[in-house]
Structure formats: structure tokens, C-alpha cells
Amino acid sequence: MLSAPSRSNVIAAFIAVILVGPLLWWTFDREQPYILHSGVIEPDPVRAGGNIQIRWRLRVIRTGCEGTFQREIVDSTGYVWVYEPRPTQFARMSRGEHLTRSPIPFKLPSALPPGDATITYSRMEFYCNPLQSLLHWPIRFRSENIKFKVVP
């Protein structure tokens, strides 16, 4: 039989493990949910104002993370066109390697000048556990640049 101080120590240790354990786990939980290995613009070349999609080769590492991404296009003059953030499209995919296409085409700016351009998912933010959501402490990463050609 445990004495009163020993019993209270066991209870305190149990409570500490129950409370501190998840907080420590969530604090070090910073792995991005997926890796975008490569992307290809379809169609390429494309006219300014045209619709494009991106075909991605990606590896999903974890599922269930909610998040957003923001696209940026750098045109042939170096001007950066910034799109509004959108909800992620890969959060519900199964783990593993995938070849997929962005589900909704998006429109290029009609004033995009002809020449070489790049697009990147410049700011991807994901919340994968309650601590990240509570503290607004997302996992952040960006995609590689994808080159394409704008024609007149």
C-alpha cells in the first residue's frame, strides 16, 4: 500500500504526463503535410488571361491538416502577381506518392506580358494539431518555382 505522499506523487506524475506529454508532442510536431516534388503548367505555352492548371507530382506525408496556399506569378518583367489565399487541395489525400492536377483551373492576369514566367505556391500554411491552431502557429513552406511561357 502506498503512503499518502507517495500516492499524491503518483497522481501528480500521472497528471503531468497526461497534460505535458501532448503539449511536448504538439510543440515538436512541425513536419509539413506533403512535399511538392515537381509541377507542370498545362497548357504551356499559354495566352495572357488564359486558364491554367498545375499537374503535380507530390508525396503526402500526413493527412488531416487544414491549411491554405497562396500563388504568386513572376512575369517576364519581374513584376509579382499575387493571388488570394485558397484552401489546400491535398489535405484529404492518402499517404504516399501521387500524380494529380489542381482541381480548379485558375485564370492568369490579362495584362501578363509575353515571355518567360514562373509560378510558385509562395506561402503554404497548415495547422496539424490543436496547439498550432490555438497559438496561430502554422507549419509554413513553399513550392518550387514552375516555369512556363506566356504568348501574345
C-alpha positions as a LaTeX table, in Angstrom:
\begin{tabular}{lrrr}
\hline
Residue & $x$ (\AA) & $y$ (\AA) & $z$ (\AA) \\
\hline
Met1 & 0.00 & 0.00 & 0.00 \\
Leu2 & 1.32 & 3.42 & $-0.93$ \\
Ser3 & 1.63 & 6.07 & 1.72 \\
Ala4 & $-0.19$ & 9.39 & 1.32 \\
Pro5 & 2.85 & 11.32 & $-0.04$ \\
Ser6 & 3.69 & 8.53 & $-2.49$ \\
Arg7 & 0.09 & 8.31 & $-3.69$ \\
Ser8 & $-0.05$ & 12.08 & $-4.29$ \\
Asn9 & 3.28 & 11.91 & $-6.14$ \\
Val10 & 1.92 & 9.18 & $-8.41$ \\
Ile11 & $-1.23$ & 11.21 & $-9.09$ \\
Ala12 & 0.82 & 14.36 & $-9.77$ \\
Ala13 & 3.13 & 12.44 & $-12.13$ \\
Phe14 & 0.13 & 10.93 & $-13.92$ \\
Ile15 & $-1.47$ & 14.35 & $-14.40$ \\
Ala16 & 1.85 & 15.82 & $-15.59$ \\
Val17 & 2.23 & 13.07 & $-18.20$ \\
Ile18 & $-1.37$ & 13.47 & $-19.36$ \\
Leu19 & $-1.03$ & 17.28 & $-19.71$ \\
Val20 & 2.61 & 17.84 & $-20.59$ \\
Gly21 & 3.05 & 14.86 & $-22.92$ \\
Pro22 & 0.67 & 16.06 & $-25.64$ \\
Leu23 & 1.93 & 19.65 & $-25.32$ \\
Leu24 & 5.50 & 18.50 & $-25.90$ \\
Trp25 & 4.43 & 16.27 & $-28.79$ \\
Trp26 & 2.46 & 19.11 & $-30.42$ \\
Thr27 & 5.32 & 21.59 & $-29.87$ \\
Phe28 & 7.75 & 19.45 & $-31.88$ \\
Asp29 & 5.14 & 18.46 & $-34.48$ \\
Arg30 & 6.46 & 20.64 & $-37.34$ \\
Glu31 & 6.65 & 18.21 & $-40.28$ \\
Gln32 & 4.96 & 19.55 & $-43.41$ \\
Pro33 & 1.97 & 17.51 & $-44.55$ \\
Tyr34 & 3.19 & 16.98 & $-48.10$ \\
Ile35 & 6.09 & 17.64 & $-50.44$ \\
Leu36 & 5.51 & 19.02 & $-53.93$ \\
His37 & 8.28 & 17.35 & $-55.95$ \\
Ser38 & 7.54 & 18.87 & $-59.33$ \\
Gly39 & 4.85 & 20.75 & $-61.14$ \\
Val40 & 3.99 & 21.27 & $-64.80$ \\
Ile41 & 1.77 & 24.03 & $-66.17$ \\
Glu42 & $-0.99$ & 22.93 & $-68.54$ \\
Pro43 & $-1.23$ & 24.28 & $-71.19$ \\
Asp44 & 2.25 & 25.62 & $-71.84$ \\
Pro45 & 2.60 & 27.99 & $-73.62$ \\
Val46 & $-0.50$ & 29.94 & $-72.59$ \\
Arg47 & $-2.02$ & 33.28 & $-73.55$ \\
Ala48 & $-2.37$ & 36.09 & $-71.02$ \\
Gly49 & $-5.83$ & 35.87 & $-69.47$ \\
Gly50 & $-5.99$ & 32.15 & $-70.20$ \\
Asn51 & $-6.81$ & 29.38 & $-67.74$ \\
Ile52 & $-4.10$ & 27.05 & $-66.47$ \\
Gln53 & $-3.85$ & 24.04 & $-64.21$ \\
Ile54 & $-0.82$ & 22.60 & $-62.49$ \\
Arg55 & $-0.06$ & 18.89 & $-62.69$ \\
Trp56 & 1.82 & 17.95 & $-59.50$ \\
Arg57 & 3.96 & 15.02 & $-58.51$ \\
Leu58 & 3.74 & 15.02 & $-54.73$ \\
Arg59 & 4.27 & 12.90 & $-51.67$ \\
Val60 & 1.66 & 13.09 & $-48.92$ \\
Ile61 & 3.35 & 12.58 & $-45.55$ \\
Arg62 & 0.37 & 13.12 & $-43.27$ \\
Thr63 & $-3.34$ & 13.69 & $-43.72$ \\
Gly64 & $-5.97$ & 15.79 & $-41.99$ \\
Cys65 & $-4.05$ & 19.06 & $-41.77$ \\
Glu66 & $-6.14$ & 22.10 & $-42.61$ \\
Gly67 & $-4.42$ & 24.89 & $-44.45$ \\
Thr68 & $-4.15$ & 27.44 & $-47.21$ \\
Phe69 & $-1.84$ & 28.18 & $-50.11$ \\
Gln70 & $-1.12$ & 31.37 & $-51.99$ \\
Arg71 & 0.07 & 31.51 & $-55.60$ \\
Glu72 & 2.47 & 34.09 & $-57.00$ \\
Ile73 & 3.42 & 34.63 & $-60.61$ \\
Val74 & 6.59 & 36.49 & $-61.55$ \\
Asp75 & 6.28 & 37.74 & $-65.11$ \\
Ser76 & 8.97 & 38.45 & $-67.72$ \\
Thr77 & 9.49 & 42.00 & $-66.35$ \\
Gly78 & 9.95 & 40.78 & $-62.76$ \\
Tyr79 & 6.54 & 42.01 & $-61.60$ \\
Val80 & 4.94 & 39.77 & $-58.95$ \\
Trp81 & 1.23 & 38.94 & $-59.34$ \\
Val82 & $-0.17$ & 37.74 & $-56.00$ \\
Tyr83 & $-3.34$ & 35.64 & $-55.79$ \\
Glu84 & $-5.64$ & 35.44 & $-52.77$ \\
Pro85 & $-5.01$ & 32.53 & $-50.36$ \\
Arg86 & $-7.14$ & 29.43 & $-51.03$ \\
Pro87 & $-7.88$ & 26.28 & $-49.00$ \\
Thr88 & $-5.49$ & 23.44 & $-49.67$ \\
Gln89 & $-6.47$ & 20.77 & $-52.15$ \\
Phe90 & $-4.33$ & 17.92 & $-50.85$ \\
Ala91 & $-5.43$ & 17.65 & $-47.20$ \\
Arg92 & $-7.66$ & 14.60 & $-47.72$ \\
Met93 & $-5.38$ & 12.57 & $-49.99$ \\
Ser94 & $-4.00$ & 9.26 & $-48.75$ \\
Arg95 & $-0.36$ & 8.97 & $-47.73$ \\
Gly96 & 2.14 & 8.17 & $-50.45$ \\
Glu97 & 3.16 & 9.30 & $-53.93$ \\
His98 & 0.58 & 10.90 & $-56.20$ \\
Leu99 & 0.36 & 12.45 & $-59.64$ \\
Thr100 & $-2.54$ & 14.90 & $-59.56$ \\
Arg101 & $-3.84$ & 18.05 & $-61.18$ \\
Ser102 & $-5.13$ & 21.18 & $-59.46$ \\
Pro103 & $-8.89$ & 20.55 & $-59.34$ \\
Ile104 & $-9.95$ & 24.02 & $-60.49$ \\
Pro105 & $-8.24$ & 25.89 & $-63.34$ \\
Phe106 & $-7.25$ & 29.42 & $-62.48$ \\
Lys107 & $-7.11$ & 32.47 & $-64.68$ \\
Leu108 & $-3.90$ & 34.27 & $-65.50$ \\
Pro109 & $-3.96$ & 38.08 & $-65.40$ \\
Ser110 & $-4.97$ & 39.50 & $-68.79$ \\
Ala111 & $-2.17$ & 42.09 & $-68.52$ \\
Leu112 & 0.53 & 39.41 & $-68.11$ \\
Pro113 & 3.25 & 40.35 & $-70.62$ \\
Pro114 & 4.58 & 37.79 & $-73.11$ \\
Gly115 & 7.73 & 35.90 & $-72.21$ \\
Asp116 & 9.04 & 33.55 & $-69.56$ \\
Ala117 & 7.18 & 33.47 & $-66.24$ \\
Thr118 & 7.26 & 31.43 & $-63.06$ \\
Ile119 & 4.59 & 30.42 & $-60.63$ \\
Thr120 & 5.09 & 29.29 & $-57.06$ \\
Tyr121 & 2.91 & 28.38 & $-54.14$ \\
Ser122 & 4.70 & 31.02 & $-52.15$ \\
Arg123 & 3.01 & 30.69 & $-48.81$ \\
Met124 & 1.53 & 27.43 & $-47.64$ \\
Glu125 & 0.32 & 27.34 & $-44.04$ \\
Phe126 & $-1.01$ & 24.27 & $-42.27$ \\
Tyr127 & $-2.47$ & 23.50 & $-38.87$ \\
Cys128 & $-1.96$ & 19.86 & $-37.95$ \\
Asn129 & $-2.67$ & 19.86 & $-34.20$ \\
Pro130 & $-4.65$ & 21.84 & $-31.62$ \\
Leu131 & $-1.64$ & 23.78 & $-30.30$ \\
Gln132 & $-0.83$ & 25.13 & $-33.75$ \\
Ser133 & $-4.42$ & 26.27 & $-34.16$ \\
Leu134 & $-4.69$ & 27.78 & $-30.67$ \\
Leu135 & $-1.45$ & 29.77 & $-30.97$ \\
His136 & $-1.89$ & 30.53 & $-34.69$ \\
Trp137 & 1.48 & 28.82 & $-35.23$ \\
Pro138 & 1.17 & 27.12 & $-38.62$ \\
Ile139 & 3.68 & 24.92 & $-40.39$ \\
Arg140 & 4.92 & 27.06 & $-43.29$ \\
Phe141 & 6.64 & 26.06 & $-46.52$ \\
Arg142 & 6.66 & 26.91 & $-50.22$ \\
Ser143 & 6.77 & 25.07 & $-53.52$ \\
Glu144 & 9.46 & 25.13 & $-56.14$ \\
Asn145 & 9.18 & 27.63 & $-58.98$ \\
Ile146 & 7.46 & 26.29 & $-62.09$ \\
Lys147 & 8.45 & 27.91 & $-65.37$ \\
Phe148 & 6.06 & 28.50 & $-68.24$ \\
Lys149 & 5.76 & 30.67 & $-71.33$ \\
Val150 & 3.20 & 33.42 & $-71.93$ \\
Val151 & 2.46 & 34.11 & $-75.60$ \\
Pro152 & 0.74 & 37.14 & $-77.15$ \\
\hline
\end{tabular}
